[in-house]
C-alpha cells in the first residue's frame, strides 16, 4: 500500500514488481532509480498504456514501462524529436518556411514543408550542420498546454495556414505545443528530454507530397531523414540503405528483363517472359501446397453488378478505392477483392456440416485505385493478383483451422528464408457487423493464438472492415519488415449473404468464414523476393537456371546439343554463342544472376560432360550431362534456397 500522505507513491513495472518513489517523481526519476544506464538510454515511457515523455509526473498506482530505442515506441519518440530538430534547423536557414506535419515513420522521419524557392538536396549538408549545432546546445523539449483559441491566434500571427487548418479540425480543449530554444511546433509529443540526445542523423531524400493526401490540395516538399542514438548504428543503417538501393526491384526488374511499366498503364505492371517464369513457379508451388491441404480452386468474374458490392459492404467502406463501368445500362464494379465472388460460389450449392471446413482458393486479379504519388514498382500497384482462400467452417473449428494456417504459412516462408512476426489487428473505425460478432471473431483469433503458444503483438483498430485479422510480417535479408500473409475471421459477410449449411440436426446453420492469403499480392511478393535475393533467385525460381558457354566457336555445336538435351530434361537453359571471350561471357552470366554456368570445350565434348560453375560457389568440377541433369532435378524438386559444392 502506498502512503501518499507520507510522500510515497507505488508504481507497477512490466515484470509485475512494484517500486516506491517520492511523490512528484517523474518517469525519468523512475528510470534513474532502476539504473543510470537505463536513464541514459530512455527515450520515453508508457504510462498506463500511453506513450509519454520522461518528464511526465507519475501518480500512485500507475503502470509504467521505460522505453528505449530498442522498442518501436522508443524509436518513434526519438525519430519524432529528430523531425523537430530538422524543422528548427530549416527555420534558421530558410526563414519563412511553412511547416505541415512531421511524423516518425519506420526507420526514420519526414517533415512536409512549403518553401520558396523549393529546397534542394544540395542544402542537406548545411541543414545537418545546423541540426548538429542545435543538438549540441542541449535545449530541453518543453511541453506547453494552451487553449484552442490561443493556438489558432498564435499560428495565424505566424501566417502558418497548415497548422491553422490542423487546429481548426481539432476538438475544443487543450492544445499542446512542444518547444526547444526558438522553435515551437503544434505537437502531441512526446519527445526525448533534450536535443542533446540526438547525436547521429542523416537527411536522405526529397519527394513531393499532396497536403493531407488530396491531389487537389497544394503540393508540398517531403524531406526524409533518419536518426540513431549512436553514429555506429547510423553507419550500419546507411550501409543497409546503400545495399537496398542496389537491390531495388525496379532496377533489377529491368536489368533481368522481368517486367516493365508504361505510360499507357500507370500502376499496371507488364510481365515479360522471364518474369512470368518466376510467377508461374511461385504459383506451381502454391497449387501443390494447397492441393495437399484439401483446397479446391475457383475463379470468379472481374466485374460484377454494383448491387453485390452494396451487399458486401465494400460500397460503404471501400468505394473510393474502386473502379466502375457501365454494361448494358447497368452499373458494374471492377472487383477490388475476391470475397463476394467466393460467397456466391458457396451459396450456389448445398453444403453439409460434413463438408466443413470447405476451403476455396482463388488466384484472383483485383484492381484498386491507388493515388499516383504512392505507386512504387511492384510493391504498390493498381492491378495485382491475390492468392486468396475463403474457408467456410463452424465456430468450433476456428482454433484448429487457424493453427493449421499458421503452420502452412510458416512452412511457405521457410522455403524463402523469411523470419516473421505476428500482429493481431482489431476492429477499425469503419466496419460492418454487430459488437457481438466482433467480440466473437476477435476472441476466436486471440484464443487460437494463445492456444498455439505463438508470440504476437496487439494492433488496435487495424482490422479489416468485416473482421479482425492476424497479420504476418516477414523480415527480409536487409532486416526490413513487410506485411504479407493475413488470416481474417469474418462473422459479418456470411450474415450479409445469408450463407447456410445443413447441420447434424438437419436444420440450417450460419457458417463462419476465414479470409486468407499467404503471398498476399503476388506481384508485391515478387518485388520483395527480388530485393531479398538481390535478383539471384534460388535455382527452382530462376528464369534461366543454366547457361552453356563454349570456350570457342568450334564447340558451338556441342553447346547447342547440351542445351537441347537439358531443355528436353526440363531445365531452363540457354547457350551463349556470341563471339565474346569466355571471361566476358562468365561475367555477363553472373550479372544476369544465372545459377549455373556450364563451360564446354574439347575435353567436355569428348567426355560428354560439362565444367560446372556456380554463381556463388565458383567452380564445382566436371560432371557428365546426365549427372548434371540429376543434380538439377534433385535441387529443383527440393526447392532448395541455395546449393553447396558436393
XYZ file of C-alpha atoms in Angstrom:
646
model
C 0.000 0.000 0.000
C 1.176 3.493 -0.790
C 1.197 6.260 1.735
C 0.857 9.467 -0.267
C 0.431 11.354 2.967
C 3.998 10.419 3.898
C 5.244 11.396 0.461
C 5.466 7.919 -1.162
C 3.785 6.523 -4.272
C 3.980 2.981 -5.639
C 4.136 2.271 -9.382
C 3.844 -1.065 -11.184
C 6.595 -2.307 -13.513
C 6.161 -4.580 -16.575
C 7.535 -7.664 -14.768
C 4.806 -7.378 -12.132
C 7.032 -5.876 -9.454
C 6.443 -2.500 -7.811
C 8.684 0.382 -6.883
C 8.327 3.104 -4.269
C 9.078 6.694 -5.302
C 8.700 10.120 -3.710
C 5.505 11.977 -4.571
C 6.102 14.154 -7.644
C 8.598 11.743 -9.213
C 8.736 11.627 -12.996
C 9.204 8.719 -15.398
C 12.844 9.808 -15.676
C 13.213 9.574 -11.907
C 11.857 6.026 -12.096
C 14.403 5.146 -14.808
C 17.229 6.564 -12.648
C 16.036 4.551 -9.660
C 16.311 1.367 -11.738
C 19.723 2.138 -13.248
C 21.626 5.149 -14.560
C 22.285 3.203 -17.766
C 18.551 2.821 -18.353
C 18.021 6.525 -17.667
C 20.655 7.429 -20.279
C 19.138 5.079 -22.853
C 15.496 6.020 -22.166
C 13.583 7.977 -24.804
C 10.160 7.930 -23.137
C 7.791 5.818 -21.070
C 4.452 4.089 -21.433
C 2.212 5.141 -18.550
C -0.977 3.091 -18.255
C -0.507 2.047 -21.888
C 0.082 5.545 -23.323
C 3.495 6.694 -24.567
C 4.551 9.788 -22.616
C 7.627 11.957 -22.187
C 10.172 11.198 -19.474
C 9.414 14.431 -17.529
C 5.794 13.275 -17.012
C 4.988 13.115 -13.272
C 3.789 9.745 -12.020
C 0.739 9.023 -9.899
C 0.221 6.360 -7.297
C -0.764 3.044 -8.906
C 0.468 3.916 -12.420
C 1.650 1.026 -14.594
C 4.931 2.246 -16.108
C 7.410 0.851 -18.635
C 10.535 2.772 -19.624
C 11.040 2.660 -23.406
C 14.363 2.858 -25.231
C 15.451 2.933 -28.846
C 15.298 -0.870 -28.839
C 11.484 -0.692 -28.939
C 9.127 0.579 -31.635
C 7.683 3.144 -29.211
C 11.128 4.347 -28.223
C 12.219 4.719 -31.838
C 9.094 6.718 -32.661
C 9.767 9.173 -29.814
C 13.392 9.526 -30.912
C 12.613 9.993 -34.613
C 9.778 12.426 -33.985
C 12.177 14.515 -31.912
C 14.663 14.402 -34.799
C 11.930 15.697 -37.128
C 11.529 18.737 -34.862
C 15.302 19.195 -34.777
C 15.389 19.222 -38.584
C 12.470 21.657 -38.782
C 14.171 24.075 -36.399
C 17.347 23.950 -38.497
C 15.355 24.675 -41.672
C 13.629 27.571 -39.921
C 17.055 29.073 -39.121
C 18.385 28.639 -42.646
C 15.185 29.309 -44.567
C 13.084 31.861 -42.625
C 9.501 31.962 -43.831
C 9.244 28.208 -44.416
C 5.778 26.878 -43.574
C 5.591 23.532 -41.759
C 2.820 20.981 -42.187
C 3.337 17.609 -40.442
C 6.494 15.813 -39.306
C 5.828 12.297 -38.000
C 8.096 9.399 -37.153
C 8.000 6.513 -39.620
C 9.699 3.145 -39.653
C 13.467 3.683 -39.653
C 13.220 7.468 -39.637
C 11.051 10.540 -40.017
C 9.879 13.125 -42.509
C 8.579 16.681 -42.492
C 6.280 18.222 -45.116
C 7.131 21.860 -45.790
C 6.345 24.727 -48.144
C 9.464 26.654 -49.082
C 10.113 29.344 -51.699
C 12.259 28.694 -53.611
C 11.909 24.909 -53.124
C 14.541 23.183 -51.064
C 17.174 21.106 -52.876
C 19.199 18.123 -51.678
C 22.317 20.291 -52.130
C 21.196 22.093 -48.955
C 21.187 18.894 -46.869
C 24.777 19.296 -45.565
C 24.034 22.806 -44.316
C 20.817 21.647 -42.640
C 22.630 18.723 -40.993
C 25.341 21.077 -39.737
C 22.706 23.362 -38.232
C 20.972 20.344 -36.667
C 24.290 19.346 -35.060
C 24.749 22.876 -33.731
C 21.265 22.905 -32.162
C 21.743 19.400 -30.741
C 24.984 20.475 -29.104
C 23.109 23.274 -27.280
C 21.185 20.523 -25.468
C 17.974 22.555 -25.283
C 15.118 20.799 -23.489
C 11.901 19.823 -25.287
C 9.212 21.607 -23.299
C 5.508 20.800 -23.478
C 3.167 23.810 -23.407
C -0.623 23.484 -22.966
C -2.825 26.218 -24.452
C -6.462 26.663 -25.408
C -7.627 26.078 -28.953
C -8.321 29.811 -29.354
C -4.809 30.732 -28.230
C -3.300 28.109 -30.543
C -5.227 29.491 -33.516
C -4.195 33.034 -32.706
C -0.533 32.019 -32.373
C -0.287 30.276 -35.738
C -2.421 32.854 -37.544
C 0.041 35.517 -36.412
C 2.802 33.385 -37.947
C 0.758 33.032 -41.178
C 1.148 29.240 -40.963
C -2.040 28.093 -42.672
C -1.236 24.390 -42.434
C -1.069 24.448 -38.640
C -4.182 26.633 -38.526
C -6.107 24.089 -40.597
C -4.975 21.235 -38.373
C -6.008 23.110 -35.223
C -9.418 24.013 -36.683
C -10.106 20.295 -37.173
C -9.308 19.508 -33.536
C -11.973 19.352 -30.843
C -12.235 22.237 -28.406
C -9.991 21.828 -25.401
C -6.316 21.824 -24.568
C -3.843 22.037 -27.454
C -0.210 21.063 -26.898
C 2.921 22.712 -28.258
C 6.458 21.453 -27.992
C 9.247 23.993 -27.843
C 13.020 23.811 -27.880
C 15.051 27.042 -27.970
C 13.362 29.332 -30.535
C 11.348 26.627 -32.323
C 7.709 25.976 -31.406
C 5.510 23.398 -33.097
C 1.976 22.109 -32.779
C 2.509 18.596 -31.476
C 1.041 15.927 -29.208
C 4.524 14.584 -28.450
C 6.176 13.019 -26.652
C 9.832 13.863 -27.223
C 13.194 12.963 -25.788
C 14.185 15.206 -22.850
C 16.556 17.433 -24.851
C 18.161 17.961 -28.245
C 21.453 16.636 -26.881
C 20.060 13.096 -27.116
C 20.058 13.406 -30.919
C 23.657 12.660 -31.792
C 23.534 10.802 -35.132
C 21.235 11.733 -38.020
C 21.173 11.925 -41.801
C 18.850 13.569 -44.325
C 18.074 11.093 -47.069
C 15.823 12.398 -49.833
C 13.186 14.823 -51.068
C 9.795 13.947 -52.522
C 6.511 15.624 -53.388
C 3.533 15.180 -51.059
C -0.049 16.347 -51.527
C -1.286 18.240 -48.476
C -3.454 15.837 -46.460
C -3.184 13.286 -49.274
C -5.501 15.282 -51.545
C -4.339 15.651 -55.146
C -6.358 18.892 -55.415
C -4.522 20.496 -52.483
C -1.073 22.154 -52.569
C 1.943 20.003 -53.372
C 4.446 20.192 -50.505
C 8.028 19.018 -50.208
C 8.626 15.963 -48.023
C 12.104 15.701 -46.507
C 13.049 12.221 -45.308
C 15.684 11.581 -42.671
C 16.827 9.009 -40.160
C 18.357 9.252 -36.692
C 20.053 6.950 -34.183
C 21.476 7.276 -30.672
C 24.972 6.304 -31.875
C 26.953 7.011 -35.030
C 27.822 3.326 -35.402
C 24.121 2.464 -35.590
C 23.576 5.205 -38.181
C 26.510 3.965 -40.278
C 25.163 0.406 -40.226
C 21.734 1.645 -41.272
C 23.171 3.726 -44.122
C 25.064 0.646 -45.334
C 21.775 -1.265 -45.410
C 20.147 1.588 -47.337
C 23.000 1.545 -49.867
C 22.546 -2.202 -50.272
C 18.777 -1.709 -50.636
C 19.454 0.807 -53.414
C 21.500 -1.813 -55.267
C 18.697 -4.342 -54.773
C 15.851 -2.025 -55.827
C 13.443 -4.378 -57.585
C 12.553 -1.700 -60.128
C 16.180 -1.571 -61.332
C 16.730 -5.314 -61.145
C 13.387 -5.970 -62.824
C 14.593 -4.000 -65.829
C 18.129 -5.410 -65.728
C 16.876 -9.012 -65.561
C 14.077 -8.373 -68.094
C 11.325 -9.433 -65.695
C 8.722 -6.674 -66.039
C 8.153 -3.108 -67.162
C 5.783 -0.176 -66.664
C 4.431 2.076 -69.403
C 2.731 5.470 -69.547
C -0.295 3.825 -71.153
C -0.968 1.984 -67.875
C 0.387 3.818 -64.807
C 0.428 1.436 -61.887
C -0.286 -1.579 -64.094
C 2.728 -3.913 -64.482
C 3.633 -5.646 -67.743
C 5.323 -9.016 -67.172
C 7.899 -10.287 -69.652
C 8.586 -13.999 -70.344
C 11.263 -14.254 -67.651
C 9.041 -12.542 -65.099
C 6.197 -14.892 -65.989
C 8.513 -17.848 -65.431
C 9.134 -16.737 -61.846
C 5.438 -16.048 -61.235
C 4.445 -19.429 -62.693
C 6.955 -21.240 -60.478
C 5.622 -19.414 -57.428
C 2.087 -20.427 -58.339
C 3.076 -24.024 -59.151
C 4.455 -24.336 -55.630
C 1.347 -22.596 -54.266
C -1.003 -25.014 -56.041
C 0.944 -28.070 -54.892
C 0.747 -26.991 -51.272
C -2.956 -26.156 -51.483
C -3.791 -29.495 -53.113
C -2.027 -31.273 -50.211
C -4.300 -29.443 -47.769
C -7.608 -30.131 -49.474
C -8.289 -26.767 -51.114
C -10.436 -26.527 -54.216
C -9.522 -23.773 -56.667
C -12.179 -21.441 -58.048
C -12.254 -18.431 -60.379
C -14.775 -15.590 -60.161
C -15.535 -12.694 -62.563
C -13.522 -9.481 -62.646
C -16.586 -7.221 -62.910
C -19.873 -7.706 -61.073
C -23.035 -5.662 -60.585
C -22.696 -2.878 -58.020
C -25.574 -4.371 -56.013
C -23.182 -7.121 -54.924
C -20.754 -4.547 -53.538
C -23.562 -2.806 -51.671
C -24.453 -6.133 -50.067
C -20.849 -6.990 -49.176
C -20.208 -3.633 -47.508
C -17.474 -2.601 -49.940
C -19.626 0.228 -51.306
C -19.847 1.915 -47.912
C -16.328 1.113 -46.752
C -14.152 0.896 -49.857
C -15.874 2.763 -52.710
C -13.157 5.410 -53.068
C -10.647 2.684 -53.978
C -12.818 1.037 -56.649
C -13.218 1.333 -60.430
C -16.643 1.312 -62.082
C -18.017 0.694 -65.556
C -21.393 0.515 -67.293
C -22.556 -2.509 -69.310
C -25.996 -2.590 -70.978
C -27.095 0.383 -68.895
C -26.205 -1.469 -65.669
C -23.513 -0.222 -63.336
C -20.760 -2.699 -62.576
C -17.697 -2.554 -60.347
C -14.250 -3.943 -61.097
C -13.520 -6.157 -58.112
C -11.060 -4.810 -55.542
C -11.306 -8.081 -53.577
C -12.306 -11.661 -54.324
C -14.501 -12.209 -51.249
C -18.024 -11.559 -52.635
C -17.445 -13.934 -55.563
C -16.429 -16.691 -53.161
C -19.596 -16.069 -51.131
C -21.689 -16.607 -54.276
C -19.828 -19.836 -55.092
C -20.587 -21.177 -51.599
C -24.206 -20.051 -51.843
C -24.709 -21.803 -55.201
C -24.524 -25.295 -53.688
C -25.977 -27.366 -50.868
C -23.394 -27.683 -48.112
C -23.492 -30.123 -45.214
C -21.634 -29.899 -41.921
C -19.694 -32.922 -43.202
C -18.227 -30.677 -45.960
C -16.766 -28.205 -43.461
C -14.208 -26.764 -43.331
C -14.752 -26.044 -47.027
C -11.566 -24.474 -48.409
C -11.945 -22.480 -51.635
C -8.777 -20.943 -53.096
C -8.653 -18.310 -55.821
C -5.789 -16.704 -57.694
C -7.799 -13.593 -58.444
C -6.844 -10.437 -60.322
C -8.084 -7.342 -58.465
C -7.990 -3.619 -59.188
C -7.708 -0.820 -56.641
C -7.390 2.874 -57.266
C -4.136 3.980 -55.660
C -3.100 7.620 -55.884
C -0.260 8.235 -58.289
C 2.006 9.548 -55.553
C 2.074 6.226 -53.683
C 2.687 3.920 -56.669
C 6.017 2.135 -56.269
C 7.162 -0.567 -58.657
C 5.540 -3.912 -57.890
C 5.064 -3.159 -54.208
C 2.258 -0.609 -54.770
C 0.259 -1.102 -57.973
C -3.309 -0.672 -59.192
C -3.769 -4.181 -60.587
C -2.466 -7.197 -58.720
C -3.179 -10.843 -58.048
C -4.167 -12.154 -54.637
C -3.622 -15.760 -53.603
C -6.906 -15.760 -51.768
C -8.684 -18.503 -49.939
C -12.051 -18.429 -48.236
C -12.550 -21.156 -45.684
C -16.119 -21.830 -44.573
C -16.360 -23.506 -41.173
C -18.220 -23.841 -37.898
C -17.278 -21.777 -34.845
C -15.870 -24.827 -33.055
C -13.497 -25.450 -35.987
C -11.851 -21.995 -35.784
C -8.983 -22.887 -33.471
C -7.814 -25.982 -35.362
C -8.080 -24.204 -38.711
C -6.118 -21.149 -37.526
C -3.428 -23.449 -36.111
C -3.215 -25.256 -39.467
C -2.948 -21.928 -41.290
C -0.115 -20.753 -39.042
C 1.764 -23.994 -39.769
C 1.052 -23.614 -43.515
C 2.318 -20.028 -43.634
C 5.347 -20.956 -41.520
C 6.287 -23.711 -43.988
C 5.924 -21.434 -47.022
C 8.008 -18.622 -45.548
C 10.749 -21.057 -44.522
C 11.019 -22.016 -48.198
C 12.207 -18.471 -48.948
C 14.289 -17.991 -45.812
C 11.920 -15.496 -44.170
C 11.536 -14.976 -40.434
C 8.301 -13.306 -39.386
C 6.395 -11.714 -36.543
C 2.643 -11.749 -35.905
C 0.126 -8.999 -35.113
C -3.499 -9.369 -34.068
C -5.430 -6.415 -35.519
C -8.803 -5.435 -34.032
C -11.924 -3.534 -35.127
C -11.297 -0.338 -37.148
C -13.464 2.778 -37.056
C -15.133 1.891 -40.382
C -16.584 -1.591 -40.015
C -19.651 -3.753 -40.523
C -21.296 -6.196 -38.145
C -22.509 -6.084 -34.562
C -20.437 -5.661 -31.424
C -21.236 -9.271 -30.545
C -19.906 -10.501 -33.903
C -16.674 -8.567 -33.481
C -16.221 -9.788 -29.932
C -16.720 -13.398 -31.028
C -14.360 -13.055 -34.008
C -11.622 -11.275 -32.043
C -11.731 -13.719 -29.151
C -11.735 -16.596 -31.667
C -8.441 -15.443 -33.176
C -6.914 -14.465 -29.851
C -7.797 -17.802 -28.253
C -6.303 -19.657 -31.230
C -3.047 -17.693 -30.968
C -2.858 -18.228 -27.215
C -3.530 -21.934 -27.541
C -0.868 -22.226 -30.241
C 1.621 -20.538 -27.943
C 2.952 -18.106 -30.549
C 4.125 -14.603 -29.735
C 2.072 -11.758 -31.139
C 1.510 -8.026 -30.748
C -1.947 -6.482 -30.380
C -2.565 -3.855 -33.085
C -5.692 -1.993 -32.027
C -8.033 -0.665 -34.717
C -6.235 -2.047 -37.792
C -8.519 -4.946 -38.696
C -10.390 -5.360 -41.989
C -13.765 -3.622 -42.131
C -15.514 -7.005 -41.889
C -13.422 -8.686 -39.213
C -10.280 -8.890 -37.059
C -7.139 -10.376 -38.554
C -3.792 -11.972 -37.853
C -1.061 -10.304 -39.928
C 2.297 -11.915 -40.667
C 5.223 -9.501 -41.071
C 8.161 -11.114 -42.838
C 11.708 -9.811 -42.383
C 13.927 -9.886 -45.460
C 17.695 -10.245 -45.801
C 18.083 -6.481 -45.200
C 16.086 -6.714 -41.943
C 13.129 -4.827 -43.427
C 9.613 -5.769 -42.418
C 6.844 -6.487 -44.961
C 3.258 -7.380 -44.140
C 2.234 -10.255 -46.413
C 0.096 -13.150 -45.137
C -3.111 -12.447 -43.295
C -5.797 -14.578 -41.640
C -9.092 -12.722 -41.200
C -12.070 -14.093 -39.283
C -15.451 -12.898 -40.508
C -18.891 -13.396 -38.968
C -20.422 -10.450 -40.881
C -20.226 -11.436 -44.549
C -21.910 -14.855 -44.120
C -24.751 -12.930 -42.462
C -24.954 -10.379 -45.279
C -25.042 -13.112 -47.949
C -27.377 -15.331 -45.921
C -24.996 -18.286 -46.160
C -26.162 -21.582 -44.675
C -25.097 -25.178 -44.241
C -27.118 -28.141 -43.051
C -26.115 -29.172 -39.562
C -26.129 -32.613 -37.938
C -29.607 -31.801 -36.616
C -30.909 -31.346 -40.166
C -31.563 -27.630 -39.747
C -29.868 -24.621 -41.352
C -26.874 -23.002 -39.627
C -24.720 -19.968 -40.383
C -21.045 -20.682 -41.209
C -18.083 -18.529 -40.255
C -15.593 -17.575 -42.986
C -11.826 -17.126 -42.822
C -10.326 -14.852 -45.492
C -6.689 -15.799 -46.016
C -3.691 -15.000 -48.211
C -0.162 -16.432 -47.990
C 1.821 -14.429 -50.541
C -0.641 -11.534 -50.321
C -0.245 -9.607 -53.545
C 1.756 -11.974 -55.755
C 3.270 -9.026 -57.623
C 4.325 -7.388 -54.366
C 5.700 -10.685 -53.084
C 7.794 -10.959 -56.250
C 9.153 -7.440 -55.674
C 10.084 -8.420 -52.116
C 11.761 -11.620 -53.353
C 13.798 -9.734 -55.956
C 15.234 -7.493 -53.247
C 15.530 -10.313 -50.687
C 17.644 -12.391 -53.100
C 19.217 -9.353 -54.838
C 17.854 -10.816 -58.086
C 19.753 -14.089 -57.559
C 16.724 -16.369 -57.262
C 17.204 -19.906 -55.975
C 17.540 -22.348 -58.863
C 13.921 -23.527 -58.762
C 12.697 -19.934 -59.248
C 15.414 -18.616 -61.597
C 14.082 -17.664 -65.067
C 17.270 -19.119 -66.603
C 18.702 -21.915 -64.487
C 21.824 -22.617 -66.523
C 23.744 -21.253 -69.488
C 26.062 -23.271 -71.697
C 29.254 -21.374 -72.523
C 31.535 -22.722 -75.267
C 35.212 -21.768 -74.906
C 35.485 -21.187 -78.664
C 33.259 -21.128 -81.746
C 34.450 -24.637 -82.683
C 32.392 -26.012 -79.779
C 29.137 -24.194 -80.551
C 27.579 -27.372 -81.968
C 28.283 -29.286 -78.754
C 26.961 -26.340 -76.691
C 23.710 -26.442 -78.692
C 23.478 -30.202 -78.211
C 23.918 -29.855 -74.435
C 21.380 -27.028 -74.311
C 18.782 -29.053 -76.217
C 19.267 -32.149 -74.050
C 18.907 -30.099 -70.879
C 15.774 -28.414 -72.211
C 14.297 -31.816 -73.012
C 15.003 -32.796 -69.402
C 13.070 -29.757 -68.131
C 15.967 -27.423 -67.346
C 15.521 -23.742 -68.245
C 18.764 -23.277 -70.152
C 20.300 -21.038 -72.791
C 23.576 -21.086 -74.726
C 25.858 -18.078 -75.209
C 27.059 -18.402 -78.811
C 28.377 -14.851 -79.070
C 31.895 -14.041 -80.243
C 32.864 -12.620 -76.840
C 35.682 -14.015 -74.707
C 34.982 -16.748 -72.167
C 35.776 -14.351 -69.329
C 33.252 -11.817 -70.633
C 30.556 -14.497 -71.081
C 31.022 -15.644 -67.497
C 30.800 -12.053 -66.269
C 27.543 -11.487 -68.178
C 26.081 -14.698 -66.782
C 26.988 -13.522 -63.280
C 25.368 -10.134 -63.947
C 22.240 -11.950 -65.151
C 22.213 -13.909 -61.852
C 22.136 -17.290 -63.631
C 22.712 -20.070 -61.056
C 24.880 -22.363 -63.226
C 27.402 -21.707 -65.971
C 28.342 -24.819 -67.967
C 31.655 -24.353 -69.735
C 32.289 -26.720 -72.671
C 35.380 -27.302 -74.773
C 37.212 -30.206 -76.365
C 37.643 -32.160 -73.131
C 33.965 -31.802 -72.196
C 32.796 -32.727 -75.720
C 34.904 -35.887 -75.734
C 33.661 -36.925 -72.267
C 30.015 -35.886 -72.846
C 30.388 -33.615 -69.828
C 30.220 -30.007 -68.716
C 32.517 -27.996 -66.458
C 30.137 -26.612 -63.827
C 30.489 -23.174 -62.288
C 28.018 -21.910 -59.682
C 27.353 -18.174 -59.368
C 28.009 -18.291 -55.611
C 30.342 -21.227 -55.042
C 32.527 -20.862 -58.142
C 33.955 -23.886 -59.963
C 32.483 -27.146 -58.644
C 34.093 -29.534 -61.103
C 33.243 -31.541 -64.181
C 30.074 -33.646 -64.469
C 28.512 -35.697 -67.205
C 25.444 -34.137 -68.761
C 23.273 -36.858 -67.210
C 24.808 -36.271 -63.769
C 24.134 -32.540 -64.053
C 20.505 -33.229 -65.028
C 20.135 -35.452 -61.955
C 21.647 -32.706 -59.791
C 19.235 -30.113 -61.158
C 16.204 -32.352 -60.728
C 17.114 -33.015 -57.097
C 17.723 -29.346 -56.316
C 14.573 -28.125 -58.052
C 12.384 -30.857 -56.546
C 13.571 -29.856 -53.057
C 13.100 -26.180 -53.897
C 16.406 -25.527 -52.142
C 17.335 -21.991 -51.150
C 20.861 -22.459 -52.483
C 23.288 -25.220 -53.408
C 26.644 -26.151 -51.880
C 29.567 -27.904 -53.567
C 29.411 -31.690 -53.411
